[in-house]
Structures are given as structure tokens and as C-alpha cells.
């Protein structure tokens, strides 16, 4: 009888612990943006819809935020976000953010320079084509981390 009780209790504990393992706290993203920018709001909403906890901070001095984080001038985008130890410059797509947080490469952050049409927050364009750049920590030039290209066919 003790053996059955032990098995039932052990099984219950395993179910309880398995449930605890599935409980996650959303990763926080802090977004620094111009107060009047609508595309920044659309990008932030997409991140929130994907399960991230988004803290939007309006600022009239984005240049100082970008400088403080070390965003290269030629990699600047519309807004600047910070997630964990990385920055996300501009309209970085969700897939790139997820890959960054899964792989955790030695980078300062990711950047989508400018405001490419069809990028996350910039409308839905099935012909969108742009690159997501990785900004390495320390020495090294930015390189292409991911490409967004329209499907062939």
C-alpha cells in the first residue's frame, strides 16, 4: 500500500513540476521612440502580440539613446529597443529577435537601417526585401544576420 501511495504522489508531483516549467515570464522590451511615430507603435504592438512585455518610452532625443547604446550611424533606424543585453535598431522582425534570444551570439544588437517598406510595423508587403544586420561586440563590422526576401515563384 505504501508503494501505491508513493507512485500516486510522485506522479502528482511530476505533473505539478511540469506545469511550473511551462510558466514563463514575458521577456521585457523597452522601446525608445518619437512621440508622434505611428510605425514604432505598430512594431511595439507586434512585439506585445508575440508575448513580449513592451515598455514604450517617448523621447525627443533618440540620437542620445542611439549614441549611448553604440548604434553605428549607418545602421540607424526609426526607433531603438532594448531586450535583455541587446539593442534592436529599427524594424527588426520577430523571427530575428527570437533567433537572437535563442542563439545569444556575442553581439551588441541587431539593426534594420532606415524604414524598409514591408518590414515589421511598415505595412504588409509580400514583396518586401531587406537585411537584418548583426552588430558585433568589440571589433568587427556589421554583417548580415538574416535576409528577408519575397518567396520565389
C-alpha positions in Angstrom: 0.0 0.0 0.0 2.8 2.4 0.7 4.2 1.7 -2.8 0.9 2.8 -4.4 0.7 5.9 -2.4 4.3 6.8 -3.3 3.6 6.2 -7.0 0.5 8.4 -6.9 2.3 11.2 -5.0 5.3 11.0 -7.3 3.1 11.2 -10.4 1.2 14.2 -9.0 4.5 16.0 -8.2 5.8 15.4 -11.7 2.6 16.8 -13.2 2.8 19.8 -10.9 6.5 20.4 -11.7 5.9 20.0 -15.4 3.2 22.7 -15.3 5.6 25.0 -13.5 8.2 24.6 -16.2 5.7 25.8 -18.8 5.1 29.0 -16.9 7.2 31.8 -18.3 7.6 35.4 -17.6 7.4 37.5 -20.7 10.7 39.0 -21.9 10.7 42.8 -21.5 11.4 45.0 -24.4 11.9 48.8 -23.8 11.2 50.8 -26.9 12.5 54.4 -27.3 10.6 56.2 -29.9 9.5 59.6 -31.2 6.2 60.6 -29.6 4.4 61.1 -32.9 5.7 58.0 -34.7 2.9 55.5 -35.7 5.1 52.8 -37.2 7.0 52.5 -33.9 3.7 51.9 -32.2 2.8 49.2 -34.8 6.2 47.5 -34.3 5.7 47.6 -30.5 2.2 46.2 -30.8 3.5 43.3 -32.9 6.1 42.5 -30.2 3.4 42.7 -27.5 1.1 40.4 -29.6 4.0 37.9 -29.8 4.1 37.7 -26.0 6.8 40.3 -25.1 6.2 42.8 -22.3 6.7 46.1 -24.0 7.6 49.4 -22.2 7.3 52.3 -24.7 9.2 55.4 -23.8 8.7 58.6 -25.9 11.7 60.8 -26.3 12.6 63.9 -28.3 16.2 62.9 -28.2 16.6 59.5 -29.9 20.1 60.4 -31.0 21.4 60.3 -27.4 19.8 56.9 -26.8 21.4 55.5 -30.0 24.8 57.1 -29.1 24.7 55.7 -25.5 24.0 52.2 -26.9 26.7 52.5 -29.6 24.4 52.1 -32.6 26.5 52.8 -35.7 25.2 55.9 -37.6 24.9 54.0 -40.9 22.8 51.3 -39.1 20.2 53.7 -37.6 16.5 53.0 -38.0 13.3 54.5 -36.8 13.3 53.6 -33.2 15.6 51.8 -30.7 14.6 49.0 -28.4 16.5 47.1 -25.7 15.8 43.4 -24.9 18.0 41.7 -22.3 21.6 42.6 -23.2 20.9 43.6 -26.8 19.6 46.5 -28.7 17.1 46.3 -31.6 17.5 49.2 -34.0 14.6 49.9 -36.3 12.1 47.5 -37.7 13.7 44.2 -36.7 11.3 41.3 -37.5 10.1 38.9 -34.8 11.9 35.9 -36.3 15.3 37.7 -35.9 14.5 38.7 -32.3 13.6 35.1 -31.5 16.7 33.8 -33.1 18.9 36.4 -31.3 17.5 35.4 -27.9 17.7 31.7 -28.7 21.3 31.7 -30.0 22.6 34.5 -27.8 25.6 35.4 -30.1 28.3 37.9 -28.9 26.6 40.9 -30.4 25.6 44.4 -29.3 22.4 44.1 -31.2 20.5 43.8 -34.5 19.6 46.6 -36.9 17.4 47.3 -39.8 18.6 50.6 -41.2 16.1 53.1 -42.5 12.4 52.2 -42.8 12.1 49.4 -45.4 8.6 49.0 -46.8 7.0 45.8 -45.7 9.2 45.4 -42.6 7.5 44.8 -39.3 5.5 47.9 -38.5 5.8 49.3 -42.0 2.8 47.6 -43.7 2.3 44.2 -45.2 4.2 43.9 -48.4 4.7 40.3 -49.7 7.5 41.7 -52.0 9.4 43.1 -49.0 13.2 42.6 -49.3 15.7 43.8 -46.7 18.5 42.7 -44.5 18.8 42.4 -40.7 22.4 43.3 -39.7 24.2 42.0 -36.6 26.4 44.5 -34.8 29.3 42.5 -33.2 30.6 43.2 -29.7 34.1 44.6 -29.7 36.0 44.5 -33.0 34.2 43.8 -36.3 32.0 45.3 -38.9 28.2 44.7 -39.1 27.2 41.7 -41.1 24.0 40.2 -42.4 22.3 38.2 -39.7 19.2 37.4 -41.6 17.6 38.2 -45.0 14.0 38.9 -45.8 13.2 38.1 -49.4 9.9 37.5 -51.2 9.0 33.9 -51.9 10.2 32.7 -55.3 7.5 31.6 -57.8 
